[in-house]
Amino acid sequence: MTSKVVPSPVIDDNPCWGGPEPNKHDLEYLLQVLGRVSDGSTQIVDDSDNNNNKVETSHAELINRAVDKLVIYQDDNYIAINKPADLRMDGPYRATLHKLLLYLYPPPSLLNKIKESNDDNTTLHKQLLQAIAPLSTHADVKDDPFRMVHQLDYATSGVLLVGKSKKSTAIACKSFEQRKTNKQYVAVITHHASSTSKQVSDVPLDSNFMNSLPILPTSSLDPWKDGSLEKKYRKKRKRDMNGGAFNGFMPIHSVFDKWRSVLIREKKEAEAAAAEKTVNESEQKANSKKKKKVNNLPPLPSPKVELSSQDIDELLSLGDSWKTVKSQCSNSNKQDWKDIIECLTKDYNEILAEHYAMKKKDDTVVQSDKGGKQDEEKVAVKQNSLPPLFRIESDDKDEFYICASIGECKDGRFQVVVDPTAIKSTDIAVSNPDPLPELKPSLTKCKVLWRGHMDANNQQIPVTKVLLKPWTGRRHQLRKVRVYRLNSCAQYDISLIWLLHLIFICLCLIAHCKLRTDKSYFSSLHLLKLCNAHSSRVHMSYVAGYPILGDVAYGGSSDSHINEESSIKERGDVCQRMCLHAHKLTIPLIGNEAKTFVAQDPFIVKAKEDDSEETLGIV
């Protein structure tokens, strides 16, 4: 029995490769654009033509032209695509990369469905489009071989790697998760639309901008290179997910050890007092100073239950570690001790949280008192933190770095949140939620490739072409792709595998029902499918002060809920697409062999006809 695909409500887009007419936003029109030859004409399959040989030839030619433009590399395990700008990955839209791949490489189930229809009056081209139209996700086609290894934003073009099996996709995803990949983007940046602090004739990132940046030693990047910063962040995040922990959080076994030491000391002091072996006043002061020097943490609070000397003797007799005491409590009727120690741990961590908050506040005040460029550089290196904008002494003069933590909004907006202390641009009002979400470390390396002007509407627009290299990679730098690997089942208990499998099925059913009824689900779903190009976008606009040309989300709009799928009219008359392109991807694949995929640079610097100067054009 074959499953029936329920058509999802189709949501319309207004892509840069289409036009104002709705019929130019679908997959068929995208195929016509990809199938155009050098003179701009397109071989269109004629539905009224009943010559089967001619139709098959036209269909094959259309596919060949599209494949030539899209496919960068292909083997039995992977296919690398040069993704067009303004194209979604999947979902209930008229044109998506998922639908495009199904058209170019239809799986057997789609072809069998077409054969079973017995519709001789419709061409294969139209039949494929009709069969693909209701499909939204990979799960809609049981034998769909394609699985996205990573993501690109809707408006971003360039290299996108797709796996052809679970195993090959899992290997590639693991390379992304372990930070073994190298991604490079080319972009064209310009001034903010509301720029008032700069002369609009000045090219972005000029020599004055570069010379104003602090220069740090190469060693300041060591925590980013050796992964220690990433490990520290993951450790903190793991603690935060386990009961709202914080830096300095003391787990229950540490609180027990501390309390047990206090009880033993108090017991000895009580025994000494009973034996009239008092300590003189000078020794008490010396011991007090010594304790303060060794440990400046606040003392443990008293348990909420009053304990007798017999109770304390009972606790000390249970064992010298929390693991032993916990085991003793579980195997007997001594459950009260477990509750008492857990309550003590909670109370003490509340005291510690307040203690560290005050300490952090004091450190911030001390640090703010240190002025001057040299002091800023020394403090940054010492604390393994970096200024928002800086250069490295061993790098080229046209290279610099942008360091600003980013976080994911939880109020439905498309934009990510950037650390307010790193925002240097005064040309745009940044609306951050209150309170701020969790901020995650993010670093982007920027290299200037070309400075000049671009012709637009009979005027010269100052632009700069840059090469961007994100050093971290989650939503818009934050999302991790995890793929379940069948060959790792032996590492886990089989009952756990079945439990996880059952939970996964339930979640899929819930998501499927919600997909059919709630359009807003797609916007929240899209927020989870984000890539590390997004950090570069917010870094360039909010921190460096120069947005990417055509970037609606970060180009100067005051609407905090605007998204990149907005109409191309909002991008202005200068450029109909966002000028960000995933140019190169290097990644270890099967056999740990590193492969490099390159998508042709669409932003071409060319000489004018009168050879007066160079200008920038978009292919």
Coordinates of N, CA, C and O in Angstrom, one line a residue, residues 215-290:
I215 N 46.1 46.2 16.3 CA 46.8 45.1 15.8 C 47.2 44.2 16.9 O 47.9 44.6 17.9
L216 N 46.8 42.9 16.9 CA 47.1 42.0 17.9 C 48.1 40.9 17.5 O 48.2 40.7 16.3
P217 N 48.8 40.3 18.4 CA 49.7 39.2 18.1 C 49.0 38.0 17.6 O 47.8 37.8 17.9
T218 N 49.7 37.2 16.8 CA 49.1 35.9 16.3 C 48.6 35.0 17.4 O 47.6 34.3 17.2
S219 N 49.2 35.0 18.5 CA 48.8 34.1 19.6 C 47.4 34.4 20.1 O 46.8 33.6 20.8
S220 N 46.9 35.6 19.9 CA 45.5 35.9 20.4 C 44.4 35.1 19.8 O 43.3 35.0 20.3
L221 N 44.7 34.4 18.6 CA 43.8 33.5 18.0 C 43.9 32.1 18.4 O 43.2 31.2 17.9
D222 N 44.9 31.8 19.3 CA 45.1 30.4 19.7 C 43.9 29.7 20.2 O 43.6 28.5 19.9
P223 N 43.1 30.4 21.1 CA 41.9 29.7 21.6 C 40.9 29.3 20.5 O 40.1 28.4 20.7
W224 N 40.9 30.0 19.4 CA 40.0 29.7 18.3 C 40.6 28.6 17.5 O 39.8 27.8 16.9
K225 N 41.9 28.6 17.3 CA 42.5 27.6 16.5 C 42.6 26.2 17.1 O 42.4 25.2 16.5
D226 N 42.9 26.1 18.4 CA 43.0 24.8 19.1 C 41.7 24.3 19.6 O 41.7 23.2 20.2
G227 N 40.7 25.0 19.5 CA 39.3 24.6 19.9 C 39.0 24.7 21.3 O 38.0 24.3 21.8
S228 N 39.9 25.3 22.1 CA 39.7 25.4 23.6 C 38.5 26.3 23.8 O 37.8 26.1 24.8
L229 N 38.3 27.4 23.1 CA 37.2 28.3 23.3 C 35.9 27.6 23.0 O 34.9 27.7 23.7
E230 N 35.9 26.8 21.9 CA 34.7 26.0 21.6 C 34.4 25.0 22.7 O 33.2 24.8 23.1
K231 N 35.4 24.3 23.2 CA 35.2 23.3 24.3 C 34.6 24.0 25.5 O 33.7 23.5 26.2
K232 N 35.2 25.2 25.8 CA 34.7 25.9 27.0 C 33.2 26.3 26.9 O 32.4 26.2 27.8
Y233 N 32.9 26.7 25.7 CA 31.5 27.1 25.4 C 30.6 25.9 25.5 O 29.5 26.0 26.1
R234 N 31.0 24.8 24.9 CA 30.1 23.6 24.9 C 29.9 23.1 26.4 O 28.9 22.6 26.8
K235 N 31.0 23.2 27.2 CA 30.9 22.7 28.5 C 30.0 23.6 29.3 O 29.1 23.1 30.1
K236 N 30.0 24.9 29.1 CA 29.1 25.8 29.7 C 27.7 25.6 29.3 O 26.8 25.6 30.1
R237 N 27.5 25.3 28.0 CA 26.1 25.1 27.5 C 25.6 23.8 28.1 O 24.4 23.7 28.4
K238 N 26.4 22.8 28.3 CA 26.0 21.5 28.8 C 25.5 21.7 30.3 O 24.5 21.2 30.7
R239 N 26.3 22.6 31.0 CA 25.9 22.9 32.4 C 24.6 23.6 32.4 O 23.7 23.4 33.3
D240 N 24.5 24.6 31.5 CA 23.2 25.4 31.5 C 22.0 24.6 31.2 O 20.9 24.9 31.7
M241 N 22.2 23.5 30.4 CA 21.0 22.7 30.1 C 20.7 21.7 31.2 O 19.6 21.1 31.2
N242 N 21.6 21.6 32.2 CA 21.3 20.7 33.3 C 20.9 21.5 34.5 O 21.7 21.7 35.5
G243 N 19.8 22.1 34.5 CA 19.3 22.8 35.7 C 19.7 24.2 35.8 O 19.7 24.7 36.9
G244 N 20.0 24.9 34.7 CA 20.3 26.3 34.8 C 21.6 26.6 35.5 O 21.7 27.5 36.3
A245 N 22.6 25.8 35.2 CA 23.9 26.0 35.9 C 24.6 27.2 35.4 O 24.1 27.9 34.4
F246 N 25.7 27.6 36.0 CA 26.4 28.8 35.6 C 27.9 28.6 35.8 O 28.3 27.5 36.3
N247 N 28.7 29.5 35.4 CA 30.2 29.5 35.6 C 30.4 29.5 37.1 O 30.1 30.4 37.8
G248 N 31.1 28.4 37.6 CA 31.3 28.3 39.0 C 30.3 27.4 39.7 O 30.3 27.3 41.0
F249 N 29.3 26.9 39.0 CA 28.3 26.0 39.5 C 29.0 24.8 40.2 O 29.9 24.2 39.7
M250 N 28.5 24.5 41.4 CA 29.1 23.4 42.2 C 28.2 22.2 42.2 O 27.1 22.3 42.7
P251 N 28.6 21.1 41.6 CA 27.7 19.9 41.5 C 27.5 19.3 42.9 O 28.3 19.6 43.8
I252 N 26.6 18.4 43.0 CA 26.2 17.9 44.3 C 27.3 17.1 45.0 O 27.5 17.2 46.2
H253 N 28.1 16.4 44.2 CA 29.2 15.7 44.9 C 30.3 16.6 45.5 O 30.9 16.3 46.5
S254 N 30.5 17.8 44.8 CA 31.4 18.8 45.4 C 30.9 19.4 46.7 O 31.6 19.7 47.6
V255 N 29.5 19.7 46.6 CA 28.9 20.3 47.8 C 29.0 19.3 49.0 O 29.2 19.7 50.1
F256 N 28.8 18.0 48.7 CA 28.8 17.0 49.7 C 30.2 16.9 50.3 O 30.4 16.8 51.6
D257 N 31.2 16.9 49.5 CA 32.6 16.8 50.0 C 32.9 18.0 50.9 O 33.6 17.9 51.9
K258 N 32.5 19.2 50.4 CA 32.7 20.4 51.2 C 32.0 20.4 52.6 O 32.6 20.7 53.6
W259 N 30.7 19.9 52.5 CA 30.0 19.8 53.8 C 30.5 18.8 54.7 O 30.6 19.0 55.9
R260 N 31.0 17.7 54.2 CA 31.5 16.6 55.0 C 32.8 17.1 55.7 O 33.1 16.8 56.9
S261 N 33.6 17.9 55.0 CA 34.8 18.4 55.6 C 34.5 19.4 56.7 O 35.2 19.4 57.7
V262 N 33.4 20.2 56.5 CA 33.0 21.1 57.5 C 32.5 20.3 58.8 O 32.9 20.7 59.9
L263 N 31.7 19.3 58.5 CA 31.2 18.5 59.6 C 32.3 17.8 60.4 O 32.3 17.8 61.7
I264 N 33.3 17.3 59.7 CA 34.5 16.6 60.4 C 35.3 17.6 61.2 O 35.6 17.4 62.4
R265 N 35.5 18.8 60.6 CA 36.2 19.9 61.4 C 35.5 20.3 62.6 O 36.0 20.5 63.7
E266 N 34.2 20.5 62.4 CA 33.3 21.0 63.6 C 33.3 19.9 64.6 O 33.3 20.2 65.8
K267 N 33.3 18.6 64.2 CA 33.2 17.5 65.2 C 34.5 17.5 66.0 O 34.5 17.3 67.2
K268 N 35.7 17.7 65.3 CA 37.0 17.7 66.0 C 37.1 18.9 67.0 O 37.6 18.7 68.1
E269 N 36.6 20.0 66.5 CA 36.6 21.2 67.4 C 35.8 21.0 68.6 O 36.1 21.5 69.7
A270 N 34.6 20.4 68.4 CA 33.7 20.1 69.5 C 34.4 19.1 70.5 O 34.3 19.3 71.7
E271 N 35.0 18.1 70.0 CA 35.7 17.2 70.8 C 36.9 17.8 71.6 O 37.1 17.6 72.8
A272 N 37.6 18.7 70.9 CA 38.7 19.4 71.5 C 38.2 20.4 72.6 O 38.8 20.5 73.7
A273 N 37.0 21.0 72.4 CA 36.5 21.9 73.4 C 36.0 21.1 74.6 O 36.1 21.6 75.7
A274 N 35.4 19.9 74.3 CA 35.0 19.1 75.4 C 36.2 18.6 76.3 O 36.0 18.4 77.5
A275 N 37.3 18.4 75.6 CA 38.5 18.0 76.4 C 39.3 19.2 76.9 O 40.4 19.0 77.3
E276 N 38.7 20.4 76.7 CA 39.4 21.6 77.2 C 40.7 21.9 76.5 O 41.6 22.4 77.1
K277 N 40.8 21.5 75.3 CA 42.0 21.8 74.5 C 41.7 22.9 73.5 O 41.5 22.7 72.3
T278 N 41.5 24.1 74.1 CA 41.2 25.2 73.3 C 42.4 25.8 72.6 O 43.5 25.6 73.0
V279 N 42.1 26.4 71.5 CA 43.2 27.0 70.7 C 43.3 28.5 71.1 O 42.2 29.2 71.3
N280 N 44.5 29.0 71.3 CA 44.6 30.4 71.7 C 44.2 31.4 70.6 O 44.0 31.0 69.4
E281 N 44.0 32.6 71.0 CA 43.4 33.6 70.1 C 44.3 33.9 68.9 O 43.8 34.1 67.8
S282 N 45.6 33.9 69.0 CA 46.5 34.2 67.9 C 46.5 33.1 66.9 O 46.5 33.4 65.7
E283 N 46.4 31.9 67.3 CA 46.3 30.7 66.4 C 45.0 30.8 65.6 O 44.9 30.5 64.4
Q284 N 43.9 31.2 66.3 CA 42.6 31.3 65.6 C 42.6 32.4 64.5 O 42.1 32.2 63.4
K285 N 43.3 33.5 64.7 CA 43.4 34.6 63.7 C 44.3 34.1 62.5 O 44.0 34.3 61.4
A286 N 45.4 33.4 62.9 CA 46.2 32.8 61.8 C 45.5 31.9 60.9 O 45.6 31.9 59.7
N287 N 44.7 31.0 61.6 CA 44.0 30.0 60.8 C 42.9 30.7 60.0 O 42.6 30.3 58.8
S288 N 42.3 31.7 60.5 CA 41.2 32.4 59.8 C 41.8 33.1 58.6 O 41.2 33.0 57.5
K289 N 43.0 33.7 58.7 CA 43.6 34.4 57.5 C 44.0 33.3 56.4 O 43.9 33.5 55.3
K290 N 44.5 32.2 57.0 CA 44.9 31.1 56.0 C 43.7 30.6 55.2 O 43.8 30.4 54.0

